C-alpha positions as YAML, in Angstrom:
chain: A
units: angstrom
residues:
- id: 1
  name: MET
  ca: [-6.86, 35.71, 83.37]
- id: 2
  name: PRO
  ca: [-3.60, 33.70, 83.15]
- id: 3
  name: ALA
  ca: [-2.70, 31.74, 80.06]
- id: 4
  name: PHE
  ca: [-0.90, 28.41, 80.31]
- id: 5
  name: ALA
  ca: [1.15, 26.60, 77.68]
- id: 6
  name: ASP
  ca: [3.35, 23.53, 77.62]
- id: 7
  name: ASP
  ca: [5.48, 21.59, 75.20]
- id: 8
  name: SER
  ca: [7.83, 18.65, 75.33]
- id: 9
  name: GLY
  ca: [10.06, 16.68, 73.06]
- id: 10
  name: LEU
  ca: [12.90, 14.26, 72.54]
- id: 11
  name: THR
  ca: [16.26, 15.89, 71.79]
- id: 12
  name: ILE
  ca: [18.93, 13.65, 70.29]
- id: 13
  name: ASP
  ca: [22.54, 14.83, 70.35]
- id: 14
  name: THR
  ca: [23.53, 13.16, 67.07]
- id: 15
  name: LEU
  ca: [20.58, 14.79, 65.30]
- id: 16
  name: ASP
  ca: [21.62, 18.26, 66.53]
- id: 17
  name: GLY
  ca: [18.79, 18.35, 69.06]
- id: 18
  name: GLU
  ca: [16.11, 17.21, 66.66]
- id: 19
  name: PRO
  ca: [13.24, 16.48, 66.78]
- id: 20
  name: GLY
  ca: [12.92, 18.53, 69.99]
- id: 21
  name: ILE
  ca: [9.62, 20.33, 70.35]
- id: 22
  name: HIS
  ca: [8.70, 19.08, 66.86]
- id: 23
  name: SER
  ca: [8.59, 15.43, 67.99]
- id: 24
  name: ALA
  ca: [4.87, 15.08, 67.23]
- id: 25
  name: ARG
  ca: [5.38, 16.40, 63.70]
- id: 26
  name: TRP
  ca: [7.91, 13.64, 63.04]
- id: 27
  name: ALA
  ca: [5.07, 11.15, 63.59]
- id: 28
  name: GLY
  ca: [3.45, 12.28, 60.35]
- id: 29
  name: PRO
  ca: [-0.16, 13.28, 59.71]
- id: 30
  name: ASP
  ca: [-1.48, 10.11, 61.36]
- id: 31
  name: LYS
  ca: [0.57, 10.75, 64.54]
- id: 32
  name: ASP
  ca: [2.14, 7.30, 64.17]
- id: 33
  name: PHE
  ca: [4.77, 6.87, 66.91]
- id: 34
  name: ARG
  ca: [6.30, 3.86, 65.13]
- id: 35
  name: PHE
  ca: [6.76, 5.99, 61.99]
- id: 36
  name: ALA
  ca: [8.63, 8.63, 64.01]
- id: 37
  name: MET
  ca: [10.86, 6.07, 65.74]
- id: 38
  name: ASN
  ca: [11.70, 4.41, 62.41]
- id: 39
  name: LYS
  ca: [12.65, 7.81, 60.99]
- id: 40
  name: ILE
  ca: [14.87, 8.53, 63.99]
- id: 41
  name: GLN
  ca: [16.43, 5.06, 63.78]
- id: 42
  name: SER
  ca: [17.26, 5.56, 60.09]
- id: 43
  name: LEU
  ca: [18.84, 8.96, 60.70]
- id: 44
  name: LEU
  ca: [20.91, 7.63, 63.60]
- id: 45
  name: ILE
  ca: [22.22, 4.78, 61.45]
- id: 46
  name: GLU
  ca: [23.04, 7.24, 58.63]
- id: 47
  name: ARG
  ca: [25.12, 9.25, 61.12]
- id: 48
  name: GLY
  ca: [27.00, 6.22, 62.38]
- id: 49
  name: ALA
  ca: [25.09, 5.46, 65.60]
- id: 50
  name: LYS
  ca: [24.42, 1.81, 64.77]
- id: 51
  name: SER
  ca: [24.64, 0.27, 68.23]
- id: 52
  name: ALA
  ca: [22.11, 0.88, 71.00]
- id: 53
  name: GLU
  ca: [25.07, 1.42, 73.34]
- id: 54
  name: ALA
  ca: [26.71, 4.03, 71.11]
- id: 55
  name: PRO
  ca: [27.35, 7.39, 72.85]
- id: 56
  name: ALA
  ca: [26.02, 8.96, 69.65]
- id: 57
  name: ARG
  ca: [22.55, 7.80, 70.74]
- id: 58
  name: ALA
  ca: [22.48, 10.10, 73.76]
- id: 59
  name: PHE
  ca: [19.15, 11.85, 74.15]
- id: 60
  name: ARG
  ca: [17.03, 13.82, 76.59]
- id: 61
  name: PHE
  ca: [13.34, 14.33, 77.06]
- id: 62
  name: GLY
  ca: [12.53, 17.92, 77.89]
- id: 63
  name: ALA
  ca: [9.34, 19.58, 79.01]
- id: 64
  name: VAL
  ca: [8.52, 23.26, 79.46]
- id: 65
  name: ARG
  ca: [5.52, 24.99, 80.94]
- id: 66
  name: GLY
  ca: [4.78, 28.67, 80.65]
- id: 67
  name: VAL
  ca: [2.38, 31.05, 82.35]
- id: 68
  name: ALA
  ca: [1.58, 34.52, 81.10]
...
């Protein structure tokens, strides 16, 4: 019987690829999307990416599926 798995996440260049596949964990125990986005926003500002147009805000959304 085959087994299927999948995962996805937001990778942000300025945050060295974080949160990546751990995106849901960044939302805290209540899985609060706003909490995660505020955390990301704060970290981007700390690293100098203050403007929405800043190249330092480059990101990708990745998804992977596996079958075994």
